[in-house]
Amino acid sequence: MSITCVESCNAPATPGRECTAAPSAPADGVAVERRLVKGNEALSLGAVHGGCEAFFGYPITPQNEIPEILSGLLPKLGRVFIQAESEVASINMIYGAAAAGHRAMTSSSSPGISLMMEGLSYIAGARLPCLIMNVMRGGPGLGNIAPSQSDYFQACKGGGHGDYHSIVLAPWNVQECFTFPALGFDLADRYRMPAFILADAVLGSMLEPATIPKEFPPIRRIEKEWATCGRGKRSHKNVVNSLHLDPEVLSEHNELLQATYREARREIRYDMRQAEDAEVLLVAFGISARVALSTVNLLRREGRKVGLLRPITLYPFPDAPLTELAARVKSMLVFELNSGQMVEDVRLAVNGRCPVHFYGKMGGVIPAPDELADVVRRIHSGKAEEKP
Amino acid sequence: MSTLQSAAEAPAAEPGSDMTAAVAPVSSERKPTDGLECVFQRPASMTDKPLHYCPGCTHGIIHRLVAEMVDEFGLLEKTVGVCPVGCSVFAYEYFEFDGIQASHGRAPAVATAVKRCDPSRFVFTYQGDGDLAAIGMAETIWAAARGENITIFFVNNGIYGMTGGQMAPTTLIGQKTTTSPTGRDPLTTGLPIGMCELLATLPGVAYIARVPMSSPKGVNTAKKYMRKAVRAQLEHKGFSMVELLSTCPVQWGLTPVQAMKHIDEDVLKVYPAKVFVDRVDAT
């Protein structure tokens, strides 16, 4: 097969190779320790290691450890922490800090992220890099504080107004919760667009062994020639703006954004397990992929040829490997903790080449691998019909 | 009660009565001729782009005062101006220093982050009354409550100018706007908000003052107040704001001269001009 994939360790693209590597562990030569780490703690430490210079946020369950940890850590390192008066203020503080050229971030959970959407649209329009962590909970509305994946549309399809996208990274374990913030900052800076880490209440709250460096690296300032940090010795002023009244000018700006999104497709990352000979391919991201992998292992022991594809970048979406796999597998099953959101992207990639089934749970319910295995068995035995 | 009239009822403007013309900036390219000293020219912090503001609006004067402040304190290289939605959304076009266009009402949050990340910068916001007192009320109060070391130039003309003359939080009782067509009724729309009075209660503020832009005296006083507000920030005293009572002849339906009189005769009764808080020179 000729799937092109980019490993999540930032290595160059390796054509013809399946990406099964977990995202990068800390770099060689860095003193590390392996210990039990909570997901939210890993997200916090990962942000600091990733060069976070400023955090602006507002408490909301189930991600409160992140601002709690960073409120102690960032000031000690001479960096900025502000507990804002609202999520609306938080995202606009990020807008300011990012405009001034700093690596800025927030963390929140679903209802709080909704409040940030106006600001995020401005950030996208002004081409500002920043990092947003969404530790998703059940919705809509106040919902609950249990794990959910129902903000996929919001994260991947814009969320705020206007034609824009954010890079979206979906960790599935605590180690990735540590490594993805740095990756998110890097990608945001590279493409001048916002980056999301789409986690959930399980990932945020679970304890797992993770390899964490013992010391924080110093801030590595990245030269941003467009930043509004005061003119200094520059011969010209810089302006950060998303207003373009002339339709032709705005159209040109929109085209530039879209070209950026096409360019960002180089960053597609995914993880495949036992997909080589799979007859039924499970497609799942984040915590759902953990359940799906257990299901794959359970069914393999029964002799059923089942595999897993886990999108790591939800945007840009790994459609090419799915298109290719669709020609080889008998059917696919998309499993999400929502009513069916990523499945739309899978169906677009598959484009009718094979049946695409969906199994979803809402409201914070996580099925056990046994339950999911029953669904896969029905599909594998040809007893399940594809539903729209 | 407001004495605002509709445009149809208003008498024609007197020749030469346009206040913006009286302070029109002189091009910096203009060279002093022999024996003459150049005593007035465009501030170095201001571009030579023609202003888009309506005749009789004082945005142009206030822009010039901001630029004069930046020049006077030698801040061109370290200034970041934050201007959100409204008539002043293009303010960055008229200044030579770095500028950020913020979303409606959020300039104090944007400015907060710029200043916290780069404390050596001079960071100001330039906001209208709808922006600062309606949609951005929380951001304004909280920037003041935290004692953020930023400066706000608050241009209050009591109406939503850019969007077509709708009612603002600062609209006077009885004032006709497109969304209070029979005059603002406090029973249904509440009462005008005095932002200086409100913010002056917060211990985080270093300097709060209000001044009318309706006369040369007012302009001179505005400059004095703005100078103090800039000093508040440069001396790390905390939050500073100058409220500038401005005009909107077009949406008020008045001539420029009538608009100036309206400030003096009606607006000042509701929004008295004074220094509310001055902790800049406190030891």
mmCIF file of C-alpha atoms in Angstrom, chain A residues 5-243:
data_model
loop_
_atom_site.group_PDB
_atom_site.id
_atom_site.type_symbol
_atom_site.label_atom_id
_atom_site.label_comp_id
_atom_site.label_asym_id
_atom_site.label_seq_id
_atom_site.Cartn_x
_atom_site.Cartn_y
_atom_site.Cartn_z
ATOM 1 C CA CYS A 5 1.998 9.485 6.663
ATOM 2 C CA VAL A 6 3.839 11.871 8.854
ATOM 3 C CA GLU A 7 4.940 10.462 12.140
ATOM 4 C CA SER A 8 3.854 12.384 15.130
ATOM 5 C CA CYS A 9 7.442 12.824 16.240
ATOM 6 C CA ASN A 10 7.867 15.571 13.650
ATOM 7 C CA ALA A 11 10.000 13.354 11.420
ATOM 8 C CA PRO A 12 9.814 13.930 7.680
ATOM 9 C CA ALA A 13 7.075 12.161 5.756
ATOM 10 C CA THR A 14 7.783 8.497 5.180
ATOM 11 C CA PRO A 15 5.888 7.266 2.144
ATOM 12 C CA GLY A 16 4.570 3.760 2.227
ATOM 13 C CA ARG A 17 4.840 3.341 5.920
ATOM 14 C CA GLU A 18 2.133 2.972 8.488
ATOM 15 C CA CYS A 19 2.385 5.290 11.394
ATOM 16 C CA THR A 20 2.156 3.345 14.587
ATOM 17 C CA ALA A 21 4.528 5.450 16.626
ATOM 18 C CA ALA A 22 3.184 7.159 19.678
ATOM 19 C CA PRO A 23 3.898 10.884 19.548
ATOM 20 C CA SER A 24 7.343 11.932 20.494
ATOM 21 C CA ALA A 25 8.682 11.311 23.925
ATOM 22 C CA PRO A 26 10.993 13.995 25.308
ATOM 23 C CA ALA A 27 14.077 14.619 23.165
ATOM 24 C CA ASP A 28 17.248 12.594 23.571
ATOM 25 C CA GLY A 29 19.700 13.854 26.145
ATOM 26 C CA VAL A 30 17.043 15.379 28.391
ATOM 27 C CA ALA A 31 16.954 14.016 31.932
ATOM 28 C CA VAL A 32 13.572 12.392 32.359
ATOM 29 C CA GLU A 33 11.595 10.545 34.949
ATOM 30 C CA ARG A 34 8.852 7.998 34.508
ATOM 31 C CA ARG A 35 6.022 8.458 36.932
ATOM 32 C CA LEU A 36 2.289 8.362 37.357
ATOM 33 C CA VAL A 37 0.837 11.553 35.956
ATOM 34 C CA LYS A 38 -2.745 12.770 35.751
ATOM 35 C CA GLY A 39 -3.925 13.825 32.299
ATOM 36 C CA ASN A 40 -4.639 17.417 33.276
ATOM 37 C CA GLU A 41 -1.232 17.613 34.961
ATOM 38 C CA ALA A 42 0.412 16.289 31.808
ATOM 39 C CA LEU A 43 -1.400 18.907 29.714
ATOM 40 C CA SER A 44 -0.157 21.610 32.111
ATOM 41 C CA LEU A 45 3.444 20.428 32.200
ATOM 42 C CA GLY A 46 3.413 19.822 28.466
ATOM 43 C CA ALA A 47 2.338 23.414 27.902
ATOM 44 C CA VAL A 48 5.201 24.779 29.994
ATOM 45 C CA HIS A 49 7.694 22.489 28.241
ATOM 46 C CA GLY A 50 6.190 23.628 24.955
ATOM 47 C CA GLY A 51 7.137 27.208 25.703
ATOM 48 C CA CYS A 52 3.856 28.585 27.022
ATOM 49 C CA GLU A 53 4.594 32.164 28.027
ATOM 50 C CA ALA A 54 1.128 33.169 29.096
ATOM 51 C CA PHE A 55 -2.013 31.401 30.301
ATOM 52 C CA PHE A 56 -5.422 33.050 30.466
ATOM 53 C CA GLY A 57 -8.396 31.049 31.628
ATOM 54 C CA TYR A 58 -11.485 30.633 33.729
ATOM 55 C CA PRO A 59 -12.279 27.623 35.909
ATOM 56 C CA ILE A 60 -14.588 24.908 34.661
ATOM 57 C CA THR A 61 -14.783 21.225 35.489
ATOM 58 C CA PRO A 62 -13.226 18.805 34.464
ATOM 59 C CA GLN A 63 -10.014 20.671 33.651
ATOM 60 C CA ASN A 64 -9.460 22.743 36.789
ATOM 61 C CA GLU A 65 -6.093 21.183 37.591
ATOM 62 C CA ILE A 66 -4.655 22.923 34.528
ATOM 63 C CA PRO A 67 -5.145 26.530 35.733
ATOM 64 C CA GLU A 68 -4.438 25.406 39.290
ATOM 65 C CA ILE A 69 -1.050 23.972 38.347
ATOM 66 C CA LEU A 70 -0.148 26.782 35.964
ATOM 67 C CA SER A 71 -1.121 29.483 38.494
ATOM 68 C CA GLY A 72 1.751 28.235 40.633
ATOM 69 C CA LEU A 73 4.196 27.283 37.922
ATOM 70 C CA LEU A 74 4.128 30.109 35.392
ATOM 71 C CA PRO A 75 4.796 33.032 37.774
ATOM 72 C CA LYS A 76 7.699 31.083 39.316
ATOM 73 C CA LEU A 77 9.199 30.848 35.833
ATOM 74 C CA GLY A 78 8.644 34.565 35.231
ATOM 75 C CA ARG A 79 5.756 33.933 32.874
ATOM 76 C CA VAL A 80 2.195 35.237 32.871
ATOM 77 C CA PHE A 81 -0.869 33.676 34.487
ATOM 78 C CA ILE A 82 -4.210 35.475 34.695
ATOM 79 C CA GLN A 83 -7.462 34.018 35.927
ATOM 80 C CA ALA A 84 -9.732 36.085 33.732
ATOM 81 C CA GLU A 85 -13.252 37.202 34.573
ATOM 82 C CA SER A 86 -14.711 34.998 31.855
ATOM 83 C CA GLU A 87 -13.858 32.779 28.935
ATOM 84 C CA VAL A 88 -14.674 35.726 26.686
ATOM 85 C CA ALA A 89 -11.948 37.782 28.347
ATOM 86 C CA SER A 90 -9.574 34.778 28.366
ATOM 87 C CA ILE A 91 -9.661 34.253 24.620
ATOM 88 C CA ASN A 92 -9.242 37.965 23.986
ATOM 89 C CA MET A 93 -6.256 38.051 26.302
ATOM 90 C CA ILE A 94 -4.823 35.266 24.175
ATOM 91 C CA TYR A 95 -5.559 37.405 21.124
ATOM 92 C CA GLY A 96 -3.492 40.215 22.670
ATOM 93 C CA ALA A 97 -0.615 38.050 23.858
ATOM 94 C CA ALA A 98 -0.459 36.177 20.553
ATOM 95 C CA ALA A 99 -0.592 39.462 18.613
ATOM 96 C CA ALA A 100 2.381 40.653 20.650
ATOM 97 C CA GLY A 101 4.263 37.519 19.560
ATOM 98 C CA HIS A 102 3.995 35.312 22.635
ATOM 99 C CA ARG A 103 3.035 31.669 22.999
ATOM 100 C CA ALA A 104 -0.327 31.978 24.743
ATOM 101 C CA MET A 105 -2.890 29.383 25.690
ATOM 102 C CA THR A 106 -6.065 28.638 27.557
ATOM 103 C CA SER A 107 -7.752 25.516 28.772
ATOM 104 C CA SER A 108 -11.432 25.046 29.276
ATOM 105 C CA SER A 109 -14.255 22.578 28.820
ATOM 106 C CA SER A 110 -17.148 22.487 26.405
ATOM 107 C CA PRO A 111 -19.471 25.300 27.645
ATOM 108 C CA GLY A 112 -16.445 27.512 28.248
ATOM 109 C CA ILE A 113 -15.068 26.791 24.801
ATOM 110 C CA SER A 114 -18.398 27.869 23.306
ATOM 111 C CA LEU A 115 -17.932 31.275 24.918
ATOM 112 C CA MET A 116 -14.542 31.587 23.247
ATOM 113 C CA MET A 117 -15.769 31.072 19.730
ATOM 114 C CA GLU A 118 -16.115 34.760 18.859
ATOM 115 C CA GLY A 119 -12.540 35.409 19.926
ATOM 116 C CA LEU A 120 -11.314 32.323 18.131
ATOM 117 C CA SER A 121 -12.827 33.539 14.885
ATOM 118 C CA TYR A 122 -10.946 36.829 15.315
ATOM 119 C CA ILE A 123 -7.742 34.926 16.086
ATOM 120 C CA ALA A 124 -8.192 32.868 12.925
ATOM 121 C CA GLY A 125 -9.022 35.980 10.896
ATOM 122 C CA ALA A 126 -5.979 37.809 12.205
ATOM 123 C CA ARG A 127 -3.757 34.746 11.584
ATOM 124 C CA LEU A 128 -2.578 34.467 15.169
ATOM 125 C CA PRO A 129 -1.069 31.273 16.584
ATOM 126 C CA CYS A 130 -2.290 30.067 19.966
ATOM 127 C CA LEU A 131 -3.182 26.911 21.850
ATOM 128 C CA ILE A 132 -6.595 25.956 23.217
ATOM 129 C CA MET A 133 -7.215 22.862 25.301
ATOM 130 C CA ASN A 134 -10.748 21.521 25.422
ATOM 131 C CA VAL A 135 -11.219 18.806 28.035
ATOM 132 C CA MET A 136 -14.630 17.886 26.688
ATOM 133 C CA ARG A 137 -17.688 17.149 28.825
ATOM 134 C CA GLY A 138 -21.250 16.215 27.997
ATOM 135 C CA GLY A 139 -23.524 18.756 26.311
ATOM 136 C CA PRO A 140 -25.358 20.577 24.879
ATOM 137 C CA GLY A 141 -25.904 23.361 27.371
ATOM 138 C CA LEU A 142 -24.630 22.707 30.857
ATOM 139 C CA GLY A 143 -24.780 18.964 30.167
ATOM 140 C CA ASN A 144 -22.635 17.189 32.718
ATOM 141 C CA ILE A 145 -18.973 16.770 33.616
ATOM 142 C CA ALA A 146 -18.637 13.279 32.197
ATOM 143 C CA PRO A 147 -16.472 12.485 29.159
ATOM 144 C CA SER A 148 -17.799 13.244 25.724
ATOM 145 C CA GLN A 149 -16.534 13.856 22.206
ATOM 146 C CA SER A 150 -19.414 16.001 21.120
ATOM 147 C CA ASP A 151 -17.322 19.110 20.375
ATOM 148 C CA TYR A 152 -15.718 17.543 17.279
ATOM 149 C CA PHE A 153 -17.785 19.683 14.913
ATOM 150 C CA GLN A 154 -17.034 22.828 16.891
ATOM 151 C CA ALA A 155 -13.295 22.202 16.937
ATOM 152 C CA CYS A 156 -12.853 20.877 13.407
ATOM 153 C CA LYS A 157 -15.414 22.815 11.398
ATOM 154 C CA GLY A 158 -14.711 26.330 12.594
ATOM 155 C CA GLY A 159 -16.985 26.832 15.586
ATOM 156 C CA GLY A 160 -16.984 30.596 15.312
ATOM 157 C CA HIS A 161 -18.180 32.594 12.334
ATOM 158 C CA GLY A 162 -16.462 32.739 8.971
ATOM 159 C CA ASP A 163 -14.512 30.297 6.846
ATOM 160 C CA TYR A 164 -11.710 29.091 9.053
ATOM 161 C CA HIS A 165 -10.175 26.040 10.661
ATOM 162 C CA SER A 166 -7.975 25.235 13.604
ATOM 163 C CA ILE A 167 -5.410 22.479 13.865
ATOM 164 C CA VAL A 168 -6.939 19.841 16.119
ATOM 165 C CA LEU A 169 -4.863 17.246 17.960
ATOM 166 C CA ALA A 170 -6.540 14.373 19.798
ATOM 167 C CA PRO A 171 -4.423 12.634 22.456
ATOM 168 C CA TRP A 172 -5.405 9.173 23.643
ATOM 169 C CA ASN A 173 -3.126 8.735 26.615
ATOM 170 C CA VAL A 174 -1.377 10.771 29.278
ATOM 171 C CA GLN A 175 1.953 10.692 27.463
ATOM 172 C CA GLU A 176 0.330 12.391 24.489
ATOM 173 C CA CYS A 177 -1.302 14.873 26.854
ATOM 174 C CA PHE A 178 2.275 15.830 27.720
ATOM 175 C CA THR A 179 3.749 15.920 24.222
ATOM 176 C CA PHE A 180 0.865 17.448 22.259
ATOM 177 C CA PRO A 181 0.953 20.966 23.749
ATOM 178 C CA ALA A 182 4.466 21.547 22.368
ATOM 179 C CA LEU A 183 3.398 20.062 19.046
ATOM 180 C CA GLY A 184 0.309 22.263 19.069
ATOM 181 C CA PHE A 185 2.355 25.412 19.708
ATOM 182 C CA ASP A 186 4.807 24.445 16.951
ATOM 183 C CA LEU A 187 2.098 23.811 14.386
ATOM 184 C CA ALA A 188 0.205 26.958 15.384
ATOM 185 C CA ASP A 189 3.354 29.036 14.884
ATOM 186 C CA ARG A 190 4.264 27.274 11.639
ATOM 187 C CA TYR A 191 0.911 27.970 9.997
ATOM 188 C CA ARG A 192 -0.169 31.051 11.973
ATOM 189 C CA MET A 193 -3.430 29.457 13.014
ATOM 190 C CA PRO A 194 -4.995 28.370 16.310
ATOM 191 C CA ALA A 195 -4.364 24.833 17.516
ATOM 192 C CA PHE A 196 -6.704 22.775 19.659
ATOM 193 C CA ILE A 197 -6.002 19.871 21.917
ATOM 194 C CA LEU A 198 -9.244 17.952 22.043
ATOM 195 C CA ALA A 199 -9.138 15.809 25.166
ATOM 196 C CA ASP A 200 -11.991 14.650 27.370
ATOM 197 C CA ALA A 201 -12.967 14.180 30.992
ATOM 198 C CA VAL A 202 -11.431 10.683 31.157
ATOM 199 C CA LEU A 203 -8.093 11.720 29.712
ATOM 200 C CA GLY A 204 -7.971 14.752 31.970
ATOM 201 C CA SER A 205 -8.693 12.763 35.100
ATOM 202 C CA MET A 206 -6.856 9.483 34.541
ATOM 203 C CA LEU A 207 -3.505 8.560 36.016
ATOM 204 C CA GLU A 208 -1.007 6.802 33.777
ATOM 205 C CA PRO A 209 2.738 6.343 33.653
ATOM 206 C CA ALA A 210 4.375 9.005 31.524
ATOM 207 C CA THR A 211 7.920 10.064 30.768
ATOM 208 C CA ILE A 212 8.411 13.669 31.798
ATOM 209 C CA PRO A 213 11.627 15.738 31.722
ATOM 210 C CA LYS A 214 12.931 16.691 35.129
ATOM 211 C CA GLU A 215 13.575 20.331 34.264
ATOM 212 C CA PHE A 216 11.753 22.973 32.292
ATOM 213 C CA PRO A 217 13.559 24.263 29.221
ATOM 214 C CA PRO A 218 14.033 28.035 28.945
ATOM 215 C CA ILE A 219 11.749 30.003 26.647
ATOM 216 C CA ARG A 220 12.990 29.873 23.087
ATOM 217 C CA ARG A 221 11.742 33.115 21.571
ATOM 218 C CA ILE A 222 10.517 32.711 18.032
ATOM 219 C CA GLU A 223 11.018 35.698 15.767
ATOM 220 C CA LYS A 224 7.610 36.855 14.517
ATOM 221 C CA GLU A 225 8.136 39.740 12.174
ATOM 222 C CA TRP A 226 4.415 40.528 12.138
ATOM 223 C CA ALA A 227 3.993 40.837 15.918
ATOM 224 C CA THR A 228 2.606 44.039 17.441
ATOM 225 C CA CYS A 229 5.093 44.267 20.274
ATOM 226 C CA GLY A 230 6.030 47.913 19.793
ATOM 227 C CA ARG A 231 7.915 49.135 16.736
ATOM 228 C CA GLY A 232 11.322 49.159 18.358
ATOM 229 C CA LYS A 233 13.856 49.782 15.609
ATOM 230 C CA ARG A 234 11.526 48.498 12.905
ATOM 231 C CA SER A 235 11.055 50.914 9.996
ATOM 232 C CA HIS A 236 7.350 50.173 9.796
ATOM 233 C CA LYS A 237 4.462 49.648 12.159
ATOM 234 C CA ASN A 238 2.734 46.306 12.535
ATOM 235 C CA VAL A 239 -1.031 45.965 12.657
ATOM 236 C CA VAL A 240 -3.052 42.942 13.716
ATOM 237 C CA ASN A 241 -6.485 43.101 12.224
ATOM 238 C CA SER A 242 -9.255 40.984 10.766
ATOM 239 C CA LEU A 243 -11.243 43.802 9.144
#
